[in-house]
Amino acid sequence: MRSDTDFSKLKWSNDMSARKRSSNTRQTQQPKLRHERPKGRSFEETALLVLGLLAAVMLGISLFTLNTETGPLANLKVLLITVSASFAAYGINKVSVEKLAPRAALGFRIAGFVALTGMSVSGAGMFIGSFSGMVYPDVQLRVLDEAGQEQTNFIRVVNDAALVSARVAPVVQGLADEIETTTACEIATSCLSRQGNGGRGDIAIALEGFAAQARSVASAFERGTFEREQLLADLNDLNGEYQDILADTDRSIMARRAALQVLHSEMTQMASALREALPLALLTSFADELHTGTSIAGNAAGTQRLNAFLRGLGDQLEDALGDIEGHELTPPTFPARPGMLDSLRFIADFAAIAAVIAVAELCLPMALFVTTYLTLVWEIEKRSPPRDENDDDDPDFDGLIDLSPVPGHANGALGQGQDHSSTSRGRK
């Protein structure tokens, strides 16, 4: 038979085995907390990963579009920039959502500031790079279209200048005739100076100089008449060819740009030749000289009459010129190849593309950060113990005023009437 000691040992062993089984059962069947994440990737992690991959693809396409170099080394450079920029943006977004958002929810405000700043900077950089490359061919087309409009305005100014030349040439010829007639009258009877009985004096000599200058300007206009007409016809033909190339969608934007640059060079050369055949600057200078007049030494009255006569001729010439623009006839410069930031000038024209890229690069990562932050704040608020409304948050010392003073001597000894029961109980 077993002794009582053996039964006791057996019972103790059975109790220990039961406790171990109960402990293992509790470990294997431990209840899941509400805030504990399920196994596998969460929605935030999946969204950040998908956004990172899409951003890498968009940035790669944009950089390949913007890059003008060719060859393996250029492709490697674009690939390295794409991978590094995309990984940096993905890392910032992931750390902000998974690491900094919980710390910001716990009251660590600098974590929220760092997260939002980093996500804004990286998102803005990715947005500019992706948007610029996605719309770059259309931006180049718009830049060339603006250059075409400037070119058309230049042709309009040239045509107006040609019309002015056709109108001004007879006016200049008439001014020369009038000056010569007045010169002859001055030599014969002193009709302008009103001093003496004729003769070739200082006023007559000054009038002869202005008459010769007027004949020279009129001859310059007459000599370039045929050349002006031919150059204007060629410029209009080149401008039409410019617009045809610009609208040719079968050719790439780079091929169109090269052809347009050749046309612009030809138009610049024609403009220089037209400036020689259409001396509007010479005509303007002659009008200024007529308004300025001259000075006859020792003859103030004659000088005044002569300058009044010349100013009248200058007014006639200015009326014939009108408000013609571009007397220098300088063609507009051909636009340089636009850069990344030049694309932002046309962001209103591509608002839909800009909105989609902004959502992918900026809005959605920040929305994930804010959602995570608010979720954690709400979870913390729910798990916090309830607070008694009567409890004061800030401790004060108002209760100390109502306490009775402690009797005692100056040296800190207790008074004779003080209760020593606590001390006696301590001794007992």
mmCIF file of N, CA and C in Angstrom, residues 140-250:
data_model
loop_
_atom_site.group_PDB
_atom_site.id
_atom_site.type_symbol
_atom_site.label_atom_id
_atom_site.label_comp_id
_atom_site.label_asym_id
_atom_site.label_seq_id
_atom_site.Cartn_x
_atom_site.Cartn_y
_atom_site.Cartn_z
ATOM 1 N N GLN A 140 6.532 72.227 -74.951
ATOM 2 C CA GLN A 140 7.372 72.671 -76.062
ATOM 3 C C GLN A 140 6.523 73.186 -77.224
ATOM 4 N N LEU A 141 5.425 72.484 -77.498
ATOM 5 C CA LEU A 141 4.554 72.928 -78.584
ATOM 6 C C LEU A 141 3.957 74.297 -78.286
ATOM 7 N N ARG A 142 3.578 74.538 -77.052
ATOM 8 C CA ARG A 142 3.016 75.841 -76.694
ATOM 9 C C ARG A 142 4.072 76.935 -76.756
ATOM 10 N N VAL A 143 5.296 76.638 -76.373
ATOM 11 C CA VAL A 143 6.372 77.632 -76.462
ATOM 12 C C VAL A 143 6.628 77.997 -77.925
ATOM 13 N N LEU A 144 6.667 76.987 -78.781
ATOM 14 C CA LEU A 144 6.864 77.263 -80.202
ATOM 15 C C LEU A 144 5.661 77.988 -80.800
ATOM 16 N N ASP A 145 4.472 77.696 -80.300
ATOM 17 C CA ASP A 145 3.284 78.403 -80.775
ATOM 18 C C ASP A 145 3.339 79.879 -80.375
ATOM 19 N N GLU A 146 3.807 80.163 -79.150
ATOM 20 C CA GLU A 146 3.978 81.561 -78.742
ATOM 21 C C GLU A 146 5.002 82.263 -79.634
ATOM 22 N N ALA A 147 6.088 81.539 -79.959
ATOM 23 C CA ALA A 147 7.077 82.126 -80.866
ATOM 24 C C ALA A 147 6.472 82.379 -82.240
ATOM 25 N N GLY A 148 5.591 81.483 -82.692
ATOM 26 C CA GLY A 148 4.926 81.698 -83.969
ATOM 27 C C GLY A 148 4.019 82.920 -83.952
ATOM 28 N N GLN A 149 3.337 83.136 -82.828
ATOM 29 C CA GLN A 149 2.501 84.328 -82.723
ATOM 30 C C GLN A 149 3.346 85.603 -82.745
ATOM 31 N N GLU A 150 4.482 85.572 -82.059
ATOM 32 C CA GLU A 150 5.385 86.728 -82.107
ATOM 33 C C GLU A 150 5.898 86.950 -83.528
ATOM 34 N N GLN A 151 6.176 85.836 -84.219
ATOM 35 C CA GLN A 151 6.644 85.948 -85.595
ATOM 36 C C GLN A 151 5.564 86.563 -86.485
ATOM 37 N N THR A 152 4.315 86.168 -86.258
ATOM 38 C CA THR A 152 3.202 86.740 -87.030
ATOM 39 C C THR A 152 3.049 88.230 -86.739
ATOM 40 N N ASN A 153 3.205 88.619 -85.485
ATOM 41 C CA ASN A 153 3.147 90.050 -85.152
ATOM 42 C C ASN A 153 4.279 90.819 -85.819
ATOM 43 N N PHE A 154 5.448 90.194 -85.916
ATOM 44 C CA PHE A 154 6.572 90.847 -86.602
ATOM 45 C C PHE A 154 6.256 91.053 -88.080
ATOM 46 N N ILE A 155 5.650 90.045 -88.704
ATOM 47 C CA ILE A 155 5.275 90.190 -90.114
ATOM 48 C C ILE A 155 4.246 91.310 -90.276
ATOM 49 N N ARG A 156 3.332 91.424 -89.302
ATOM 50 C CA ARG A 156 2.349 92.508 -89.371
ATOM 51 C C ARG A 156 3.028 93.866 -89.302
ATOM 52 N N VAL A 157 4.015 93.996 -88.404
ATOM 53 C CA VAL A 157 4.747 95.258 -88.297
ATOM 54 C C VAL A 157 5.485 95.558 -89.591
ATOM 55 N N VAL A 158 6.054 94.528 -90.202
ATOM 56 C CA VAL A 158 6.774 94.721 -91.464
ATOM 57 C C VAL A 158 5.814 95.187 -92.564
ATOM 58 N N ASN A 159 4.652 94.567 -92.622
ATOM 59 C CA ASN A 159 3.668 94.989 -93.628
ATOM 60 C C ASN A 159 3.215 96.435 -93.396
ATOM 61 N N ASP A 160 3.007 96.779 -92.103
ATOM 62 C CA ASP A 160 2.636 98.166 -91.808
ATOM 63 C C ASP A 160 3.746 99.137 -92.217
ATOM 64 N N ALA A 161 5.004 98.711 -91.970
ATOM 65 C CA ALA A 161 6.120 99.572 -92.366
ATOM 66 C C ALA A 161 6.181 99.728 -93.878
ATOM 67 N N ALA A 162 5.856 98.663 -94.605
ATOM 68 C CA ALA A 162 5.849 98.763 -96.066
ATOM 69 C C ALA A 162 4.757 99.716 -96.542
ATOM 70 N N LEU A 163 3.585 99.642 -95.889
ATOM 71 C CA LEU A 163 2.522 100.573 -96.237
ATOM 72 C C LEU A 163 2.927 102.016 -95.934
ATOM 73 N N VAL A 164 3.618 102.200 -94.808
ATOM 74 C CA VAL A 164 4.086 103.545 -94.463
ATOM 75 C C VAL A 164 5.080 104.045 -95.494
ATOM 76 N N SER A 165 5.958 103.160 -95.921
ATOM 77 C CA SER A 165 6.955 103.580 -96.922
ATOM 78 C C SER A 165 6.284 103.998 -98.228
ATOM 79 N N ALA A 166 5.252 103.260 -98.607
ATOM 80 C CA ALA A 166 4.537 103.637 -99.828
ATOM 81 C C ALA A 166 3.815 104.967 -99.673
ATOM 82 N N ARG A 167 3.395 105.284 -98.444
ATOM 83 C CA ARG A 167 2.694 106.539 -98.194
ATOM 84 C C ARG A 167 3.650 107.700 -97.940
ATOM 85 N N VAL A 168 4.826 107.391 -97.370
ATOM 86 C CA VAL A 168 5.739 108.455 -96.962
ATOM 87 C C VAL A 168 6.616 108.928 -98.113
ATOM 88 N N ALA A 169 6.917 108.045 -99.043
ATOM 89 C CA ALA A 169 7.819 108.438 -100.133
ATOM 90 C C ALA A 169 7.314 109.667 -100.904
ATOM 91 N N PRO A 170 6.045 109.727 -101.277
ATOM 92 C CA PRO A 170 5.587 110.971 -101.939
ATOM 93 C C PRO A 170 5.624 112.181 -101.016
ATOM 94 N N VAL A 171 5.379 111.944 -99.713
ATOM 95 C CA VAL A 171 5.416 113.059 -98.768
ATOM 96 C C VAL A 171 6.828 113.643 -98.688
ATOM 97 N N VAL A 172 7.820 112.766 -98.625
ATOM 98 C CA VAL A 172 9.212 113.242 -98.556
ATOM 99 C C VAL A 172 9.575 113.968 -99.850
ATOM 100 N N GLN A 173 9.119 113.435 -100.968
ATOM 101 C CA GLN A 173 9.399 114.100 -102.243
ATOM 102 C C GLN A 173 8.739 115.482 -102.289
ATOM 103 N N GLY A 174 7.517 115.571 -101.752
ATOM 104 C CA GLY A 174 6.853 116.879 -101.700
ATOM 105 C C GLY A 174 7.561 117.844 -100.768
ATOM 106 N N LEU A 175 8.100 117.342 -99.646
ATOM 107 C CA LEU A 175 8.862 118.216 -98.752
ATOM 108 C C LEU A 175 10.114 118.753 -99.428
ATOM 109 N N ALA A 176 10.773 117.889 -100.183
ATOM 110 C CA ALA A 176 11.976 118.346 -100.892
ATOM 111 C C ALA A 176 11.620 119.441 -101.914
ATOM 112 N N ASP A 177 10.526 119.241 -102.626
ATOM 113 C CA ASP A 177 10.104 120.265 -103.591
ATOM 114 C C ASP A 177 9.767 121.571 -102.888
ATOM 115 N N GLU A 178 9.084 121.487 -101.754
ATOM 116 C CA GLU A 178 8.708 122.711 -101.034
ATOM 117 C C GLU A 178 9.929 123.440 -100.490
ATOM 118 N N ILE A 179 10.892 122.697 -100.003
ATOM 119 C CA ILE A 179 12.112 123.341 -99.488
ATOM 120 C C ILE A 179 12.873 124.005 -100.631
ATOM 121 N N GLU A 180 12.948 123.329 -101.795
ATOM 122 C CA GLU A 180 13.653 123.927 -102.930
ATOM 123 C C GLU A 180 12.927 125.183 -103.430
ATOM 124 N N THR A 181 11.613 125.147 -103.433
ATOM 125 C CA THR A 181 10.843 126.334 -103.859
ATOM 126 C C THR A 181 11.084 127.497 -102.902
ATOM 127 N N THR A 182 11.060 127.201 -101.602
ATOM 128 C CA THR A 182 11.315 128.256 -100.613
ATOM 129 C C THR A 182 12.736 128.775 -100.728
ATOM 130 N N THR A 183 13.671 127.915 -101.056
ATOM 131 C CA THR A 183 15.071 128.349 -101.229
ATOM 132 C C THR A 183 15.184 129.311 -102.410
ATOM 133 N N ALA A 184 14.529 128.957 -103.497
ATOM 134 C CA ALA A 184 14.565 129.846 -104.673
ATOM 135 C C ALA A 184 13.914 131.186 -104.362
ATOM 136 N N CYS A 185 12.826 131.153 -103.611
ATOM 137 C CA CYS A 185 12.161 132.402 -103.244
ATOM 138 C C CYS A 185 13.053 133.242 -102.331
ATOM 139 N N GLU A 186 13.766 132.582 -101.424
ATOM 140 C CA GLU A 186 14.658 133.316 -100.518
ATOM 141 C C GLU A 186 15.812 133.942 -101.288
ATOM 142 N N ILE A 187 16.338 133.221 -102.267
ATOM 143 C CA ILE A 187 17.441 133.781 -103.053
ATOM 144 C C ILE A 187 16.949 134.941 -103.925
ATOM 145 N N ALA A 188 15.717 134.841 -104.393
ATOM 146 C CA ALA A 188 15.204 135.872 -105.303
ATOM 147 C C ALA A 188 14.742 137.113 -104.552
ATOM 148 N N THR A 189 13.933 136.935 -103.492
ATOM 149 C CA THR A 189 13.303 138.095 -102.869
ATOM 150 C C THR A 189 13.447 138.125 -101.339
ATOM 151 N N SER A 190 14.182 137.190 -100.765
ATOM 152 C CA SER A 190 14.306 137.108 -99.284
ATOM 153 C C SER A 190 12.928 136.968 -98.635
ATOM 154 N N CYS A 191 12.098 136.095 -99.216
ATOM 155 C CA CYS A 191 10.722 135.956 -98.721
ATOM 156 C C CYS A 191 10.646 135.295 -97.356
ATOM 157 N N LEU A 192 11.627 134.534 -96.978
ATOM 158 C CA LEU A 192 11.571 133.870 -95.670
ATOM 159 C C LEU A 192 12.238 134.711 -94.589
ATOM 160 N N SER A 193 13.425 135.233 -94.875
ATOM 161 C CA SER A 193 14.142 136.019 -93.854
ATOM 162 C C SER A 193 13.597 137.443 -93.749
ATOM 163 N N ARG A 194 13.028 137.956 -94.893
ATOM 164 C CA ARG A 194 12.486 139.314 -94.928
ATOM 165 C C ARG A 194 13.563 140.363 -94.606
ATOM 166 N N GLN A 195 14.751 140.062 -95.034
ATOM 167 C CA GLN A 195 15.860 140.988 -94.838
ATOM 168 C C GLN A 195 16.620 141.094 -96.164
ATOM 169 N N GLY A 196 16.689 142.302 -96.720
ATOM 170 C CA GLY A 196 17.382 142.504 -97.980
ATOM 171 C C GLY A 196 16.473 142.278 -99.168
ATOM 172 N N ASN A 197 17.118 142.253 -100.326
ATOM 173 C CA ASN A 197 16.405 142.083 -101.581
ATOM 174 C C ASN A 197 16.857 140.820 -102.305
ATOM 175 N N GLY A 198 16.983 139.777 -101.593
ATOM 176 C CA GLY A 198 17.402 138.511 -102.188
ATOM 177 C C GLY A 198 18.878 138.255 -101.968
ATOM 178 N N GLY A 199 19.364 137.273 -102.636
ATOM 179 C CA GLY A 199 20.752 136.881 -102.473
ATOM 180 C C GLY A 199 20.868 135.529 -101.765
ATOM 181 N N ARG A 200 21.991 134.900 -101.948
ATOM 182 C CA ARG A 200 22.239 133.578 -101.342
ATOM 183 C C ARG A 200 22.931 133.770 -100.000
ATOM 184 N N GLY A 201 22.091 134.035 -99.003
ATOM 185 C CA GLY A 201 22.625 134.252 -97.669
ATOM 186 C C GLY A 201 22.648 132.970 -96.832
ATOM 187 N N ASP A 202 22.796 133.170 -95.506
ATOM 188 C CA ASP A 202 22.892 132.012 -94.591
ATOM 189 C C ASP A 202 21.604 131.193 -94.562
ATOM 190 N N ILE A 203 20.469 131.843 -94.608
ATOM 191 C CA ILE A 203 19.202 131.115 -94.570
ATOM 192 C C ILE A 203 19.019 130.308 -95.844
ATOM 193 N N ALA A 204 19.385 130.877 -96.979
ATOM 194 C CA ALA A 204 19.275 130.144 -98.253
ATOM 195 C C ALA A 204 20.195 128.921 -98.250
ATOM 196 N N ILE A 205 21.404 129.105 -97.710
ATOM 197 C CA ILE A 205 22.345 127.967 -97.649
ATOM 198 C C ILE A 205 21.797 126.866 -96.740
ATOM 199 N N ALA A 206 21.204 127.232 -95.586
ATOM 200 C CA ALA A 206 20.621 126.227 -94.684
ATOM 201 C C ALA A 206 19.464 125.501 -95.355
ATOM 202 N N LEU A 207 18.646 126.243 -96.111
ATOM 203 C CA LEU A 207 17.529 125.602 -96.812
ATOM 204 C C LEU A 207 18.030 124.641 -97.889
ATOM 205 N N GLU A 208 19.100 124.982 -98.571
ATOM 206 C CA GLU A 208 19.672 124.083 -99.580
ATOM 207 C C GLU A 208 20.137 122.774 -98.950
ATOM 208 N N GLY A 209 20.707 122.858 -97.736
ATOM 209 C CA GLY A 209 21.136 121.635 -97.046
ATOM 210 C C GLY A 209 19.958 120.725 -96.692
ATOM 211 N N PHE A 210 18.887 121.303 -96.194
ATOM 212 C CA PHE A 210 17.705 120.498 -95.855
ATOM 213 C C PHE A 210 17.049 119.921 -97.112
ATOM 214 N N ALA A 211 17.074 120.686 -98.217
ATOM 215 C CA ALA A 211 16.504 120.175 -99.464
ATOM 216 C C ALA A 211 17.303 118.984 -99.978
ATOM 217 N N ALA A 212 18.631 119.064 -99.903
ATOM 218 C CA ALA A 212 19.468 117.947 -100.356
ATOM 219 C C ALA A 212 19.236 116.707 -99.486
ATOM 220 N N GLN A 213 19.067 116.917 -98.191
ATOM 221 C CA GLN A 213 18.805 115.777 -97.299
ATOM 222 C C GLN A 213 17.454 115.141 -97.608
ATOM 223 N N ALA A 214 16.439 115.942 -97.887
ATOM 224 C CA ALA A 214 15.132 115.405 -98.231
ATOM 225 C C ALA A 214 15.197 114.616 -99.529
ATOM 226 N N ARG A 215 15.955 115.115 -100.541
ATOM 227 C CA ARG A 215 16.110 114.378 -101.792
ATOM 228 C C ARG A 215 16.821 113.037 -101.547
ATOM 229 N N SER A 216 17.776 113.016 -100.628
ATOM 230 C CA SER A 216 18.498 111.775 -100.346
ATOM 231 C C SER A 216 17.581 110.729 -99.719
ATOM 232 N N VAL A 217 16.727 111.169 -98.770
ATOM 233 C CA VAL A 217 15.793 110.231 -98.129
ATOM 234 C C VAL A 217 14.788 109.717 -99.151
ATOM 235 N N ALA A 218 14.279 110.585 -100.000
ATOM 236 C CA ALA A 218 13.316 110.150 -101.004
ATOM 237 C C ALA A 218 13.949 109.167 -101.986
ATOM 238 N N SER A 219 15.212 109.429 -102.370
ATOM 239 C CA SER A 219 15.896 108.512 -103.285
ATOM 240 C C SER A 219 16.122 107.145 -102.642
ATOM 241 N N ALA A 220 16.421 107.135 -101.317
ATOM 242 C CA ALA A 220 16.609 105.862 -100.623
ATOM 243 C C ALA A 220 15.328 105.032 -100.631
ATOM 244 N N PHE A 221 14.192 105.677 -100.454
ATOM 245 C CA PHE A 221 12.922 104.948 -100.508
ATOM 246 C C PHE A 221 12.634 104.442 -101.919
ATOM 247 N N GLU A 222 12.959 105.259 -102.931
ATOM 248 C CA GLU A 222 12.678 104.839 -104.300
ATOM 249 C C GLU A 222 13.573 103.682 -104.730
ATOM 250 N N ARG A 223 14.843 103.676 -104.288
ATOM 251 C CA ARG A 223 15.759 102.617 -104.694
ATOM 252 C C ARG A 223 15.335 101.252 -104.141
ATOM 253 N N GLY A 224 14.752 101.191 -102.913
ATOM 254 C CA GLY A 224 14.419 99.913 -102.294
ATOM 255 C C GLY A 224 13.000 99.450 -102.516
ATOM 256 N N THR A 225 12.293 100.076 -103.474
ATOM 257 C CA THR A 225 10.892 99.708 -103.656
ATOM 258 C C THR A 225 10.743 98.257 -104.116
ATOM 259 N N PHE A 226 11.451 97.882 -105.174
ATOM 260 C CA PHE A 226 11.326 96.524 -105.696
ATOM 261 C C PHE A 226 11.842 95.497 -104.683
ATOM 262 N N GLU A 227 12.946 95.804 -104.065
ATOM 263 C CA GLU A 227 13.521 94.867 -103.084
ATOM 264 C C GLU A 227 12.592 94.674 -101.893
ATOM 265 N N ARG A 228 11.927 95.727 -101.467
ATOM 266 C CA ARG A 228 10.990 95.615 -100.351
ATOM 267 C C ARG A 228 9.832 94.687 -100.700
ATOM 268 N N GLU A 229 9.288 94.863 -101.870
ATOM 269 C CA GLU A 229 8.174 94.017 -102.269
ATOM 270 C C GLU A 229 8.572 92.542 -102.314
ATOM 271 N N GLN A 230 9.769 92.243 -102.830
ATOM 272 C CA GLN A 230 10.214 90.857 -102.903
ATOM 273 C C GLN A 230 10.463 90.274 -101.519
ATOM 274 N N LEU A 231 11.087 91.062 -100.640
ATOM 275 C CA LEU A 231 11.372 90.572 -99.288
ATOM 276 C C LEU A 231 10.085 90.347 -98.501
ATOM 277 N N LEU A 232 9.108 91.229 -98.674
ATOM 278 C CA LEU A 232 7.837 91.041 -97.980
ATOM 279 C C LEU A 232 7.128 89.779 -98.436
ATOM 280 N N ALA A 233 7.178 89.508 -99.727
ATOM 281 C CA ALA A 233 6.557 88.274 -100.234
ATOM 282 C C ALA A 233 7.260 87.043 -99.667
ATOM 283 N N ASP A 234 8.597 87.085 -99.601
ATOM 284 C CA ASP A 234 9.347 85.945 -99.054
ATOM 285 C C ASP A 234 9.069 85.761 -97.563
ATOM 286 N N LEU A 235 8.974 86.859 -96.829
ATOM 287 C CA LEU A 235 8.684 86.754 -95.401
ATOM 288 C C LEU A 235 7.304 86.160 -95.146
ATOM 289 N N ASN A 236 6.329 86.558 -95.932
ATOM 290 C CA ASN A 236 4.987 85.995 -95.764
ATOM 291 C C ASN A 236 4.962 84.507 -96.110
ATOM 292 N N ASP A 237 5.723 84.108 -97.128
ATOM 293 C CA ASP A 237 5.797 82.688 -97.471
ATOM 294 C C ASP A 237 6.446 81.887 -96.348
ATOM 295 N N LEU A 238 7.522 82.412 -95.780
ATOM 296 C CA LEU A 238 8.192 81.714 -94.688
ATOM 297 C C LEU A 238 7.305 81.637 -93.449
ATOM 298 N N ASN A 239 6.541 82.683 -93.212
ATOM 299 C CA ASN A 239 5.639 82.652 -92.065
ATOM 300 C C ASN A 239 4.546 81.598 -92.252
ATOM 301 N N GLY A 240 4.030 81.455 -93.464
ATOM 302 C CA GLY A 240 3.063 80.395 -93.724
ATOM 303 C C GLY A 240 3.671 79.015 -93.561
ATOM 304 N N GLU A 241 4.910 78.852 -94.008
ATOM 305 C CA GLU A 241 5.594 77.567 -93.825
ATOM 306 C C GLU A 241 5.848 77.289 -92.347
ATOM 307 N N TYR A 242 6.126 78.340 -91.599
ATOM 308 C CA TYR A 242 6.326 78.191 -90.153
ATOM 309 C C TYR A 242 5.068 77.632 -89.488
ATOM 310 N N GLN A 243 3.939 78.191 -89.830
ATOM 311 C CA GLN A 243 2.681 77.722 -89.240
ATOM 312 C C GLN A 243 2.342 76.305 -89.691
ATOM 313 N N ASP A 244 2.688 75.938 -90.922
ATOM 314 C CA ASP A 244 2.420 74.578 -91.397
ATOM 315 C C ASP A 244 3.267 73.555 -90.644
ATOM 316 N N ILE A 245 4.527 73.867 -90.420
ATOM 317 C CA ILE A 245 5.392 72.951 -89.663
ATOM 318 C C ILE A 245 4.914 72.827 -88.228
ATOM 319 N N LEU A 246 4.490 73.927 -87.657
ATOM 320 C CA LEU A 246 4.024 73.904 -86.281
ATOM 321 C C LEU A 246 2.789 73.028 -86.117
ATOM 322 N N ALA A 247 1.943 72.965 -87.133
ATOM 323 C CA ALA A 247 0.713 72.171 -87.059
ATOM 324 C C ALA A 247 0.890 70.748 -87.576
ATOM 325 N N ASP A 248 2.091 70.377 -87.975
ATOM 326 C CA ASP A 248 2.342 69.038 -88.518
ATOM 327 C C ASP A 248 2.508 68.042 -87.372
ATOM 328 N N THR A 249 1.437 67.331 -87.036
ATOM 329 C CA THR A 249 1.483 66.388 -85.915
ATOM 330 C C THR A 249 2.173 65.075 -86.268
ATOM 331 N N ASP A 250 2.413 64.831 -87.559
ATOM 332 C CA ASP A 250 3.098 63.595 -87.946
ATOM 333 C C ASP A 250 4.586 63.631 -87.607
#
